[in-house]
mmCIF file of C-alpha atoms in Angstrom:
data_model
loop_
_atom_site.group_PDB
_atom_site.id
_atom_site.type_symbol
_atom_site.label_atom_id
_atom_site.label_comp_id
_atom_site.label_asym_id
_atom_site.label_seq_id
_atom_site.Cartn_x
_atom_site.Cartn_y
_atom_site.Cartn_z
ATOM 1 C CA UNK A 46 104.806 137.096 137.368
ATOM 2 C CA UNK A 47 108.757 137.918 138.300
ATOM 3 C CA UNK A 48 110.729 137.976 136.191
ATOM 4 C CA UNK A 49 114.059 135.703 137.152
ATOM 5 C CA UNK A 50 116.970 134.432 135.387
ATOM 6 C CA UNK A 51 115.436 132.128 132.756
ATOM 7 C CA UNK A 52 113.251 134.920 131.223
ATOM 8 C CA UNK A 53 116.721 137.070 131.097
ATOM 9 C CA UNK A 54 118.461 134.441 129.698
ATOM 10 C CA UNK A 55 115.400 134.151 126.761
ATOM 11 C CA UNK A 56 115.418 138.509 126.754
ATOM 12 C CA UNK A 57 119.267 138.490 126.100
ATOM 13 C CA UNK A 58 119.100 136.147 123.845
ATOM 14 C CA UNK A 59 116.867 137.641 121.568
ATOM 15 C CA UNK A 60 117.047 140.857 121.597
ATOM 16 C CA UNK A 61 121.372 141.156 121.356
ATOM 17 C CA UNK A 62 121.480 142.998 118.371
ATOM 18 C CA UNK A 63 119.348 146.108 119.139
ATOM 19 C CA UNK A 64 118.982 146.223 122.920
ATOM 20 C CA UNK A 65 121.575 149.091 124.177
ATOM 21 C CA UNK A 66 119.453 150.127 127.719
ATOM 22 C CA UNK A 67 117.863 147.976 130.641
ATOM 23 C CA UNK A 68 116.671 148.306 133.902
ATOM 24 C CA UNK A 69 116.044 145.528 136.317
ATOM 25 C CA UNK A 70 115.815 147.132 138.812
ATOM 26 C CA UNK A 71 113.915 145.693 142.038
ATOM 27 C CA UNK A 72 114.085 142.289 140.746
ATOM 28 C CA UNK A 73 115.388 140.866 143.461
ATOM 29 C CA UNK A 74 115.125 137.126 142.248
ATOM 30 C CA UNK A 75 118.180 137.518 139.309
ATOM 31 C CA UNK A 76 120.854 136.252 140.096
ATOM 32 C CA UNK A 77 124.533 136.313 139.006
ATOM 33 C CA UNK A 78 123.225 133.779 136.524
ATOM 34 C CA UNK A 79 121.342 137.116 134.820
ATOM 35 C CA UNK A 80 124.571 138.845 134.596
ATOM 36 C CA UNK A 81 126.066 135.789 133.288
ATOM 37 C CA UNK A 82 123.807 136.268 129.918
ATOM 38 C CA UNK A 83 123.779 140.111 129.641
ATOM 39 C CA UNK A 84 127.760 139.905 129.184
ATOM 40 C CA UNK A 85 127.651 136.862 126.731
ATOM 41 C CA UNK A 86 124.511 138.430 124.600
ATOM 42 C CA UNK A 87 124.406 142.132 125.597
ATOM 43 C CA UNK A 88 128.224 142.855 126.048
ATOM 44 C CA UNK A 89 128.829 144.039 122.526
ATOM 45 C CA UNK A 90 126.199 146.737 122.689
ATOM 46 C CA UNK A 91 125.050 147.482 126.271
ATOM 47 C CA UNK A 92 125.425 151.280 127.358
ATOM 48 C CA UNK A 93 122.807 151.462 130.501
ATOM 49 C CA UNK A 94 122.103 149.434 133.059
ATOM 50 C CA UNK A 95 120.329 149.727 136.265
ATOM 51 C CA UNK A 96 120.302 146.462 138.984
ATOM 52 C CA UNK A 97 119.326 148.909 141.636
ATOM 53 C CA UNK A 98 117.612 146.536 144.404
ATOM 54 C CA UNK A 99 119.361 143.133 142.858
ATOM 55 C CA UNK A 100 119.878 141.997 146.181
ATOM 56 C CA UNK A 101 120.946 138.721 145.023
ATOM 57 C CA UNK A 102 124.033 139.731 142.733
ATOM 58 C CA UNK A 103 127.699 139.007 144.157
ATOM 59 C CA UNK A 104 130.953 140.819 143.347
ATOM 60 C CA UNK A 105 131.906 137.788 140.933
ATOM 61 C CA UNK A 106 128.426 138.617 139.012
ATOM 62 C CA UNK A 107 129.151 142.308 138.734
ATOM 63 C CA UNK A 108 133.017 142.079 137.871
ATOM 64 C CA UNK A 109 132.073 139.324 134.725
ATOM 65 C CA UNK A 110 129.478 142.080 133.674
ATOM 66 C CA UNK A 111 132.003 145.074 134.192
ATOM 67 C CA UNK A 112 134.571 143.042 131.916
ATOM 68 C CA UNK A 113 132.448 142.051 129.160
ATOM 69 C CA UNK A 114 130.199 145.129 128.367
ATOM 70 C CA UNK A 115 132.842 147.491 127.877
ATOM 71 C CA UNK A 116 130.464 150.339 126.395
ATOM 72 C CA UNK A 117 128.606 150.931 129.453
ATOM 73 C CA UNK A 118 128.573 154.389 130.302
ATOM 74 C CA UNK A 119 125.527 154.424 133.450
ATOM 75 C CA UNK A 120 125.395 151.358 135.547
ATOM 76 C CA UNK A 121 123.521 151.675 139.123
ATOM 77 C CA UNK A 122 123.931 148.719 141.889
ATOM 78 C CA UNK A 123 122.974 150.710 144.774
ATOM 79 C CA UNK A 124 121.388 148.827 147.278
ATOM 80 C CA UNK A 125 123.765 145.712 145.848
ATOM 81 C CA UNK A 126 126.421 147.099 148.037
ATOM 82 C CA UNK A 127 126.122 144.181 150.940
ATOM 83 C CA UNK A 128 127.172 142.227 148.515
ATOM 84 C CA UNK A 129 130.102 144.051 146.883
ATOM 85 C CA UNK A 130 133.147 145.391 148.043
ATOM 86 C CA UNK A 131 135.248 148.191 147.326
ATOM 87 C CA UNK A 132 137.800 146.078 144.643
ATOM 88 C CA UNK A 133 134.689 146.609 141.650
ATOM 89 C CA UNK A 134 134.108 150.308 142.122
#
């Protein structure tokens, strides 16, 4: 089974009070949609994050997620890079 946006969504959901750490990394089905629910139910709490190999994230995606978890202190998107430009870094 992949994992893809609609089991995020359900993840997010339930665990935003205690989850402060995840790694999707290599799921290359999430979307910007994923992002979309880690800001609205992670955002508060969320210190690590990996989308290493996310190939399907967009700059739009990345820059909701940068502006709503403002307690990250790790977050990897290499191999996203084809899809971002230098105005999120």
């Amino acid at each position: 089974n992949i994992l893809q946006d609609n089991s995020i969504n359900r993840i997010t959901k339930h665990f935003k009070h205690s989850l402060v750490s995840l790694s999707l990394a290599a799921l290359d089905q999430i979307t910007d949609a994923s992002l979309y629910s880690i800001s609205v139910y992670l955002g508060a709490n969320l210190t690590s994050l990996s989308l290493s190999g996310c190939n399907k994230l967009t700059q739009n995606g990345l820059i909701t997620l940068i502006e709503h978890c403002t307690l990250l202190s790790y977050l990897n998107f290499s191999t996203c890079y084809h899809n971002v430009t230098d105005n999120v870094i």
